[in-house]
Amino acid sequence: MSTAAATGPHRAAARRSLEGLALGDAFGERWFPLFRERRQAYEEIRARRTPEEPDWHWTDDTAMALGLFRVLDRYGEVRQRELAHAFALGHAADPARGYGHGMHDLLPRLCREPDRWPELARELFGGEGSLGNGAAMRVAPLGAWFHADLRRVVEQATRSAEVTHAHPEGIAGAVAVAVAAALSARGRLSVAEVVSLTPDSATRDGLARAAGLPVTTEPWKASDVLGNGQRIRADDTVPFAVWTAARHPDDLVSALWATAEGFGDVDTTCAITGGIVAARTGVDAVPADWLRRREPLPGGGEHR
C-alpha cells in the first residue's frame, strides 16, 4: 500500500496517537532533572506546575514511533525488514535521543544488514532477546491504526516488536499497549479487556493486578504496586501506564499528570499513556503552551 492509499480513519487515529505519544514523551522527559530532589518534584507535579524549560524535546520513544508510523503510512502494515531499516536510520540520524544500551548495539548493525534482524534481535542480552519496554513505548499508533480489528492489532504489534525485542515479555508489552490504544480509539478502553488479549506473561499478570486496582488509588501508590518503569522492563512499565490511561480515558492532560506522579521511567510511561489516550482525544484540548514547547514532529500541523 502506498502513502497515497493510506488515508481514512485508521491514519487519522494513528496520527492522533503519535501526537499524544510525542507530547507525553517530551513532557515526561522534562521531569528527570528534578527527580534528584524527589520531594520538590512531587510537590511540583501535585501542584500541576509544568517544568520551566522553554523547549520540550522528545526522545527515542518518539523517534522509533515515527519510524513505525512511516512504515505503516507507506505499506499499510508492518514489513519487518523495512521496519528494522527505519529504526536503524532514525538512530543513525540522531543517536543521542536516549536510546538504551541494547539499541545502541543493535540498530547500527541493522543499518548495515537489515535482513539479519531475526538473528540480531535474538542475540541481545546473552541470546534471550530484549524484555525491555522499548517495543511498548513506540507502538500505540499501530494500535490506533488497526483499531477496527483487534485480531490484526495483536498480530501486527507482535510483528513490530519482534524486530528489536525477541523476548516474549517485550512482545507482550507491545501487544498490550497496542490493544489499549485500539480500544481507546474505539471509545471503550478497559484494562480487563487488555488483559484478555495480552499473551501469557509477567506483563499480563501485572495488567491483571492493574485491572483490580480502584481508579481512586493515588497514582504513586499504584506505581508501588504495578511498577513505574524503573527497571526498564515491559512488565515493570506497561501495567501502570495502561492503568493511568484507563483512569483518564477522555482527558490527556490529567492522564499525563497522573502518570508523572509515578516517577520512574517517566518519559516512557508518559509516552505510552499519551499514545493510548490521544488515540481517542487527540491533542486539541491540551494547553497551547504545551504544544508550542513540545518539539515539532516531522509532517507537523496535524493536531486533531
Tab-separated table of C-alpha atoms in Angstrom, residues 32-153:
chain	number	residue	atom	x	y	z
A	32	PHE	CA	14.212	13.910	35.117
A	33	PRO	CA	16.391	16.830	36.294
A	34	LEU	CA	14.036	17.367	39.241
A	35	PHE	CA	13.987	13.743	40.343
A	36	ARG	CA	17.200	14.252	42.290
A	37	GLU	CA	15.025	16.316	44.631
A	38	ARG	CA	12.134	13.877	44.882
A	39	ARG	CA	10.023	15.906	47.306
A	40	GLN	CA	10.353	19.060	45.223
A	41	ALA	CA	9.438	17.163	42.053
A	42	TYR	CA	6.420	15.598	43.713
A	43	GLU	CA	5.230	18.969	45.000
A	44	GLU	CA	5.599	20.479	41.527
A	45	ILE	CA	3.659	17.633	39.933
A	46	ARG	CA	0.877	17.669	42.528
A	47	ALA	CA	0.588	21.449	42.100
A	48	ARG	CA	0.354	20.928	38.323
A	49	ARG	CA	3.263	23.270	37.605
A	50	THR	CA	4.962	22.374	34.345
A	51	PRO	CA	8.757	22.235	34.050
A	52	GLU	CA	10.299	25.628	33.346
A	53	GLU	CA	12.310	24.693	30.253
A	54	PRO	CA	11.036	26.561	27.182
A	55	ASP	CA	11.689	23.627	24.854
A	56	TRP	CA	10.457	20.099	25.464
A	57	HIS	CA	12.426	17.661	23.336
A	58	TRP	CA	11.243	14.135	22.694
A	59	THR	CA	13.427	11.042	22.976
A	60	ASP	CA	13.988	7.666	21.328
A	61	ASP	CA	10.404	6.737	22.258
A	62	THR	CA	9.107	9.177	19.661
A	63	ALA	CA	11.942	8.619	17.196
A	64	MET	CA	11.063	4.921	16.994
A	65	ALA	CA	7.316	5.622	16.898
A	66	LEU	CA	7.963	7.867	13.893
A	67	GLY	CA	9.794	5.026	12.146
A	68	LEU	CA	6.878	2.686	12.780
A	69	PHE	CA	4.331	5.262	11.608
A	70	ARG	CA	6.260	5.822	8.378
A	71	VAL	CA	6.275	2.117	7.592
A	72	LEU	CA	2.532	1.891	8.220
A	73	ASP	CA	1.969	5.002	6.143
A	74	ARG	CA	3.906	3.559	3.226
A	75	TYR	CA	2.816	-0.072	3.285
A	76	GLY	CA	-0.353	-0.200	5.383
A	77	GLU	CA	1.162	-2.978	7.505
A	78	VAL	CA	4.336	-3.940	9.362
A	79	ARG	CA	7.038	-5.139	6.999
A	80	GLN	CA	9.769	-6.257	9.306
A	81	ARG	CA	12.832	-5.697	7.151
A	82	GLU	CA	11.631	-2.221	6.270
A	83	LEU	CA	10.816	-1.507	9.905
A	84	ALA	CA	14.265	-2.653	11.004
A	85	HIS	CA	15.806	-0.303	8.459
A	86	ALA	CA	13.545	2.600	9.517
A	87	PHE	CA	14.568	2.174	13.153
A	88	ALA	CA	18.223	1.975	12.157
A	89	LEU	CA	18.045	5.115	10.029
A	90	GLY	CA	16.361	7.027	12.839
A	91	HIS	CA	19.149	6.038	15.211
A	92	ALA	CA	21.853	6.929	12.697
A	93	ALA	CA	20.317	10.366	12.162
A	94	ASP	CA	20.317	11.202	15.890
A	95	PRO	CA	21.800	8.582	18.237
A	96	ALA	CA	21.692	10.988	21.203
A	97	ARG	CA	17.918	10.680	21.675
A	98	GLY	CA	18.346	8.490	24.748
A	99	TYR	CA	18.420	5.004	23.228
A	100	GLY	CA	19.111	2.161	25.613
A	101	HIS	CA	22.274	0.078	25.557
A	102	GLY	CA	20.680	-2.756	23.615
A	103	MET	CA	19.510	-0.447	20.828
A	104	HIS	CA	22.911	1.229	20.593
A	105	ASP	CA	24.271	-2.260	19.946
A	106	LEU	CA	21.512	-3.483	17.625
A	107	LEU	CA	20.493	-0.547	15.447
A	108	PRO	CA	23.885	0.245	13.839
A	109	ARG	CA	24.110	-3.409	12.850
A	110	LEU	CA	20.603	-3.289	11.392
A	111	CYS	CA	21.620	-0.219	9.388
A	112	ARG	CA	24.253	-2.320	7.640
A	113	GLU	CA	22.300	-5.598	7.483
A	114	PRO	CA	18.544	-5.085	7.920
A	115	ASP	CA	17.824	-8.560	6.537
A	116	ARG	CA	19.508	-10.098	9.587
A	117	TRP	CA	17.042	-8.606	12.067
A	118	PRO	CA	15.754	-12.029	13.291
A	119	GLU	CA	19.122	-13.299	14.446
A	120	LEU	CA	20.467	-9.929	15.575
A	121	ALA	CA	17.433	-9.212	17.769
A	122	ARG	CA	17.672	-12.683	19.337
A	123	GLU	CA	21.364	-12.205	20.132
A	124	LEU	CA	20.709	-9.369	22.581
A	125	PHE	CA	21.168	-9.978	26.303
A	126	GLY	CA	23.000	-13.266	26.057
A	127	GLY	CA	20.703	-14.743	23.446
A	128	GLU	CA	17.478	-14.138	25.400
A	129	GLY	CA	16.394	-11.096	23.411
A	130	SER	CA	15.250	-7.838	24.984
A	131	LEU	CA	12.405	-7.864	27.516
A	132	GLY	CA	12.590	-4.097	27.850
A	133	ASN	CA	9.838	-1.539	27.395
A	134	GLY	CA	11.115	-0.266	24.037
A	135	ALA	CA	8.656	-2.161	21.849
A	136	ALA	CA	5.780	-0.989	24.055
A	137	MET	CA	6.794	2.671	24.160
A	138	ARG	CA	6.511	3.167	20.383
A	139	VAL	CA	3.526	1.004	19.435
A	140	ALA	CA	0.376	2.941	20.398
A	141	PRO	CA	-0.042	4.486	16.914
A	142	LEU	CA	-0.099	0.985	15.441
A	143	GLY	CA	-2.956	0.014	17.735
A	144	ALA	CA	-4.834	3.126	16.673
A	145	TRP	CA	-4.126	2.361	13.007
A	146	PHE	CA	-5.688	-1.126	13.166
A	147	HIS	CA	-8.298	-0.308	15.828
A	148	ALA	CA	-11.173	-1.735	13.813
A	149	ASP	CA	-9.721	-5.272	14.020
A	150	LEU	CA	-8.299	-6.349	17.380
A	151	ARG	CA	-7.015	-9.630	15.967
A	152	ARG	CA	-4.969	-7.634	13.475
A	153	VAL	CA	-3.762	-5.340	16.248
